[in-house]
Amino acid sequence: MKAQDSRVLLTGATGGIGKSTARALLGAGASVMLVGRSVPALESFHRELTGEGISPSRLKWVPADLTRHDDITRLASESARLGCNVVIHNAGLPSFGPLAEHSPDEMAAVLQTNLLAPMLLTQALLPHLQTLPAARILFVGSALGSIGLPGYSVYSASKFGVHGFSQALRRELAGSGVKVQYIGPRSTDTGFNSAAVQAYNRATGTAQDSPEVVAGAIVQMLEDEAVERVLGFPEKLAARLNGLAPEWLDGSFRRHRQSLQNHAATTRVART
Ligand SMILES: NC(=O)c1ccc[n+]([C@@H]2O[C@H](COP(=O)([O-])OP(=O)(O)OC[C@H]3O[C@@H](n4cnc5c(N)ncnc54)[C@H](OP(=O)(O)O)[C@@H]3O)[C@@H](O)[C@H]2O)c1
């Protein structure tokens, strides 16, 4: 689908990848409905964009907490009213650390925001999208939705879930006008990653992309027919190998475990 023909509902629009994606989409000619929880953040981003010369007719912002069913229903009717033909599920919560450190509430919030919310929003939007000659649903997953690393058990559970959901739905809707796509960015330089994650990335030699690189890949995916894409090398290769024979990779994570143990030790000291 050409960007100029896209009327995009973009969740997580006030975050690092979301802002860059909104800018890239608008730059390519799309109209964008910005979604986030914080009204001041949405207002200020909207002001920034119109100040940069984006016509207000191509921009709208809608506050919504995607963990609330009422908000999902409201968002779905608003997108139908505005004739959105593209949905980018980008909102997400981070989660990092040994499993023992995660509270049940935190695990529930991560699964609800990263997995259940995009599932429910997709379900609510489908009746509208299926009336259109062409529509796209793009899920922003993660490289960690294809490969599980020490420290990411909860996060990977949510992103593997999104990956599986998008794949099954793509096959369910094949032959209809609704195309389903999935993109798995690798670590990206946004406020999403805590100091602990940055230390882990340094210790394990994990590279980071800029949010602009991810945004460019998202716009490119919308404009072509790719169905699934993991960003970055060696992440792309590791995801493929892990899909073929995960046990081949099991011996590769000593540095990751060591960094995680250091993180756990620091957290324990900070708590005493
Ligand atoms: N950064 C990375 O290293 C990385 C790598 C791979 C994949 N990803 C994925 O890329 C996506 C964007 O990440 P990012 O780095 O841009 O994160 P970010 O800067 O922390 O932004 C997260 C966005 O999600 C929104 N959000 C969170 N909970 C929400 C809720 N309950 N309802 C509505 N909106 C909610 C936030 O909005 P408010 O808090 O303002 O409401 C914010 O706009 C996420 O799905 C993430 O899993 C990130």
Coordinates of C-alpha atoms in Angstrom, one line a residue, residues 5-259:
D5 CA -3.1 6.2 0.5
S6 CA -2.6 5.3 4.2
R7 CA -4.7 6.5 7.0
V8 CA -2.8 5.0 9.9
L9 CA -3.9 4.3 13.5
L10 CA -0.5 4.3 15.3
T11 CA -0.4 3.1 18.9
G12 CA 2.6 4.0 21.1
A13 CA 2.9 7.2 19.1
T14 CA 4.4 9.2 21.9
G15 CA 7.4 6.8 22.4
G16 CA 10.8 6.6 20.7
I17 CA 9.9 4.3 17.8
G18 CA 6.3 5.8 17.7
K19 CA 7.4 9.4 17.2
S20 CA 10.0 8.4 14.5
T21 CA 7.4 6.3 12.8
A22 CA 4.8 9.0 12.8
R23 CA 7.3 11.4 11.3
A24 CA 8.4 8.9 8.6
L25 CA 4.8 8.1 7.7
L26 CA 3.8 11.8 7.5
G27 CA 6.9 12.5 5.5
A28 CA 5.9 9.8 3.0
G29 CA 2.4 11.4 2.7
A30 CA 0.3 9.3 5.1
S31 CA -2.4 10.6 7.5
V32 CA -1.8 9.5 11.1
M33 CA -4.0 9.1 14.2
L34 CA -1.6 9.3 17.1
V35 CA -2.5 7.1 20.1
G36 CA -1.0 7.1 23.6
R37 CA -2.1 7.4 27.2
S38 CA -0.7 10.8 28.1
V39 CA -2.8 13.8 26.9
P40 CA 0.1 16.3 27.5
A41 CA 2.5 14.1 25.5
L42 CA 0.1 13.7 22.6
E43 CA -0.8 17.4 22.6
S44 CA 2.9 18.4 22.7
F45 CA 3.8 16.0 19.9
H46 CA 0.9 17.2 17.8
R47 CA 2.0 20.8 18.3
E48 CA 5.6 19.9 17.3
L49 CA 4.4 18.3 14.1
T50 CA 2.1 21.1 13.1
G51 CA 4.9 23.5 13.9
E52 CA 7.1 21.6 11.5
G53 CA 4.5 22.3 8.7
I54 CA 2.4 19.1 8.8
S55 CA -1.2 20.0 7.9
P56 CA -3.6 19.4 10.8
S57 CA -5.9 17.7 8.3
R58 CA -3.4 14.8 8.2
L59 CA -3.1 14.5 12.0
K60 CA -5.3 13.5 14.8
W61 CA -4.6 12.4 18.4
V62 CA -6.7 10.2 20.6
P63 CA -5.8 9.3 24.1
A64 CA -6.4 5.7 25.0
D65 CA -5.2 3.2 27.6
L66 CA -5.0 0.0 25.7
T67 CA -5.4 -2.1 28.8
R68 CA -9.0 -0.7 29.1
H69 CA -11.7 -2.4 27.1
D70 CA -13.8 0.8 26.9
D71 CA -10.8 2.6 25.4
I72 CA -10.3 -0.1 22.8
T73 CA -13.9 0.0 21.7
R74 CA -13.8 3.8 21.5
L75 CA -10.6 3.7 19.5
A76 CA -12.1 1.2 17.1
S77 CA -15.2 3.3 16.4
E78 CA -13.1 6.4 16.0
S79 CA -10.8 4.7 13.4
A80 CA -13.8 3.4 11.5
R81 CA -15.3 6.9 11.5
L82 CA -12.0 8.3 10.2
G83 CA -11.7 5.5 7.6
C84 CA -8.3 4.2 8.9
N85 CA -7.0 1.5 6.6
V86 CA -3.7 0.8 8.4
V87 CA -3.2 -0.2 12.0
I88 CA 0.3 -0.2 13.5
H89 CA 0.4 -2.0 16.9
N90 CA 3.4 -0.4 18.4
A91 CA 2.6 0.4 22.1
G92 CA 4.5 -1.8 24.5
L93 CA 6.0 -2.2 27.9
P94 CA 9.6 -3.3 28.6
S95 CA 10.5 -6.1 31.0
F96 CA 14.0 -7.2 31.9
G97 CA 15.6 -9.2 34.7
P98 CA 15.7 -12.7 36.3
L99 CA 12.3 -14.3 36.5
A100 CA 12.4 -14.2 40.3
E101 CA 12.5 -10.4 40.2
H102 CA 9.2 -10.0 38.3
S103 CA 6.0 -9.4 40.4
P104 CA 2.8 -11.1 39.3
D105 CA 1.3 -7.6 38.6
E106 CA 4.2 -6.6 36.4
M107 CA 4.0 -9.9 34.4
A108 CA 0.2 -9.3 33.9
A109 CA 0.8 -5.7 32.8
V110 CA 3.4 -6.8 30.2
L111 CA 1.3 -9.6 28.8
Q112 CA -1.9 -7.4 28.8
T113 CA -0.2 -4.4 27.1
N114 CA 2.1 -6.2 24.6
L115 CA -0.1 -9.2 23.7
L116 CA -3.8 -9.0 24.8
A117 CA -4.3 -5.4 23.9
P118 CA -3.2 -5.7 20.2
M119 CA -5.3 -8.9 20.0
L120 CA -8.4 -7.2 21.3
L121 CA -7.9 -4.0 19.3
T122 CA -7.4 -6.1 16.1
Q123 CA -10.6 -8.0 16.9
A124 CA -12.5 -4.7 17.4
L125 CA -11.1 -3.2 14.2
L126 CA -11.6 -6.1 11.8
P127 CA -15.3 -5.6 11.0
H128 CA -14.3 -2.1 9.7
L129 CA -11.1 -3.2 8.0
Q130 CA -12.9 -6.0 6.2
T131 CA -15.2 -3.6 4.5
L132 CA -12.3 -1.9 2.8
P133 CA -10.8 -3.0 -0.6
A134 CA -7.3 -3.0 1.0
A135 CA -6.1 -2.7 4.6
R136 CA -3.0 -3.5 6.6
I137 CA -2.4 -4.6 10.2
L138 CA 1.3 -4.3 11.2
F139 CA 2.5 -5.7 14.6
V140 CA 5.7 -4.3 16.1
G141 CA 7.1 -7.3 17.8
S142 CA 10.8 -7.8 18.6
A143 CA 13.8 -9.9 17.7
L144 CA 13.0 -11.3 21.1
G145 CA 9.7 -12.6 19.6
S146 CA 11.8 -15.1 17.7
I147 CA 14.6 -15.9 20.0
G148 CA 14.5 -16.1 23.8
L149 CA 17.4 -14.6 25.8
P150 CA 18.3 -14.8 29.5
G151 CA 16.6 -11.9 31.3
Y152 CA 13.7 -11.6 28.8
S153 CA 11.5 -14.5 29.8
V154 CA 8.4 -12.3 30.4
Y155 CA 9.0 -9.9 27.6
S156 CA 9.7 -12.8 25.1
A157 CA 6.5 -14.6 26.2
S158 CA 4.6 -11.4 25.2
K159 CA 6.5 -10.9 21.9
F160 CA 6.5 -14.6 20.9
G161 CA 2.7 -14.4 21.5
V162 CA 2.3 -11.4 19.2
H163 CA 4.4 -13.1 16.6
G164 CA 2.3 -16.3 16.7
F165 CA -0.9 -14.3 16.7
S166 CA 0.1 -12.3 13.7
Q167 CA 1.2 -15.4 11.8
A168 CA -2.0 -17.3 12.5
L169 CA -4.1 -14.3 11.6
R170 CA -2.2 -13.6 8.4
R171 CA -3.1 -17.2 7.3
E172 CA -6.7 -16.9 8.5
L173 CA -7.2 -13.7 6.5
A174 CA -5.3 -14.8 3.4
G175 CA -7.2 -14.0 0.2
S176 CA -9.1 -11.1 1.9
G177 CA -8.2 -7.5 1.5
V178 CA -6.6 -7.4 5.0
K179 CA -2.8 -8.1 5.0
V180 CA -1.1 -8.9 8.3
Q181 CA 2.5 -8.0 8.8
Y182 CA 5.0 -8.5 11.6
I183 CA 8.3 -6.6 12.2
G184 CA 10.8 -7.6 14.9
P185 CA 13.2 -4.7 15.7
R186 CA 16.4 -5.5 17.6
S187 CA 17.4 -3.4 20.5
T188 CA 16.6 0.2 19.7
D189 CA 17.9 3.4 21.3
T190 CA 14.8 4.8 23.0
G191 CA 13.7 5.4 26.6
F192 CA 12.3 1.8 26.6
N193 CA 15.7 0.4 27.6
S194 CA 16.8 0.9 31.3
A195 CA 20.3 1.4 32.4
A196 CA 20.4 -2.3 33.3
V197 CA 19.5 -3.3 29.7
Q198 CA 22.1 -0.9 28.4
A199 CA 24.7 -2.5 30.6
Y200 CA 23.6 -6.0 29.4
N201 CA 23.8 -4.8 25.8
R202 CA 27.4 -3.6 26.3
A203 CA 28.4 -6.7 28.1
T204 CA 27.0 -9.0 25.4
G205 CA 28.1 -6.9 22.4
T206 CA 24.4 -6.3 21.4
A207 CA 24.1 -3.5 18.8
Q208 CA 21.3 -0.9 18.9
D209 CA 19.4 0.7 16.0
S210 CA 18.2 4.2 16.0
P211 CA 14.4 4.7 16.1
E212 CA 14.7 6.3 12.7
V213 CA 16.1 3.0 11.2
V214 CA 13.1 1.1 12.7
A215 CA 10.7 3.7 11.5
G216 CA 12.1 3.5 7.9
A217 CA 11.7 -0.2 8.0
I218 CA 8.1 0.1 9.1
V219 CA 7.2 2.4 6.3
Q220 CA 9.1 0.2 3.8
M221 CA 7.1 -2.8 5.0
L222 CA 3.8 -1.0 4.5
E223 CA 4.8 -0.1 1.0
D224 CA 5.9 -3.7 0.1
E225 CA 4.4 -7.1 0.5
A226 CA 6.9 -8.5 3.1
V227 CA 5.0 -10.5 5.8
E228 CA 7.6 -10.9 8.5
R229 CA 11.0 -9.2 9.0
V230 CA 13.5 -9.2 11.8
L231 CA 15.9 -6.2 11.8
G232 CA 19.6 -6.3 12.1
F233 CA 22.5 -8.8 11.7
P234 CA 23.2 -11.2 13.5
E235 CA 19.7 -11.0 15.0
K236 CA 18.0 -11.9 11.6
L237 CA 20.2 -15.0 11.3
A238 CA 19.9 -16.0 15.0
A239 CA 16.1 -15.8 14.6
R240 CA 16.2 -18.1 11.6
L241 CA 18.5 -20.6 13.3
N242 CA 16.5 -20.5 16.5
G243 CA 13.4 -21.4 14.5
L244 CA 15.1 -24.3 12.9
A245 CA 17.0 -25.9 15.8
P246 CA 16.9 -23.8 19.1
E247 CA 19.2 -26.3 20.8
W248 CA 22.0 -25.2 18.5
L249 CA 22.0 -21.8 20.2
D250 CA 21.7 -23.0 23.8
G251 CA 25.4 -22.8 24.4
S252 CA 25.8 -19.2 23.2
F253 CA 24.5 -17.2 26.2
R254 CA 27.2 -17.4 28.9
R255 CA 27.9 -13.7 28.8
H256 CA 24.2 -12.9 28.9
R257 CA 23.8 -15.1 32.1
Q258 CA 26.8 -13.5 33.6
S259 CA 25.5 -10.0 33.0

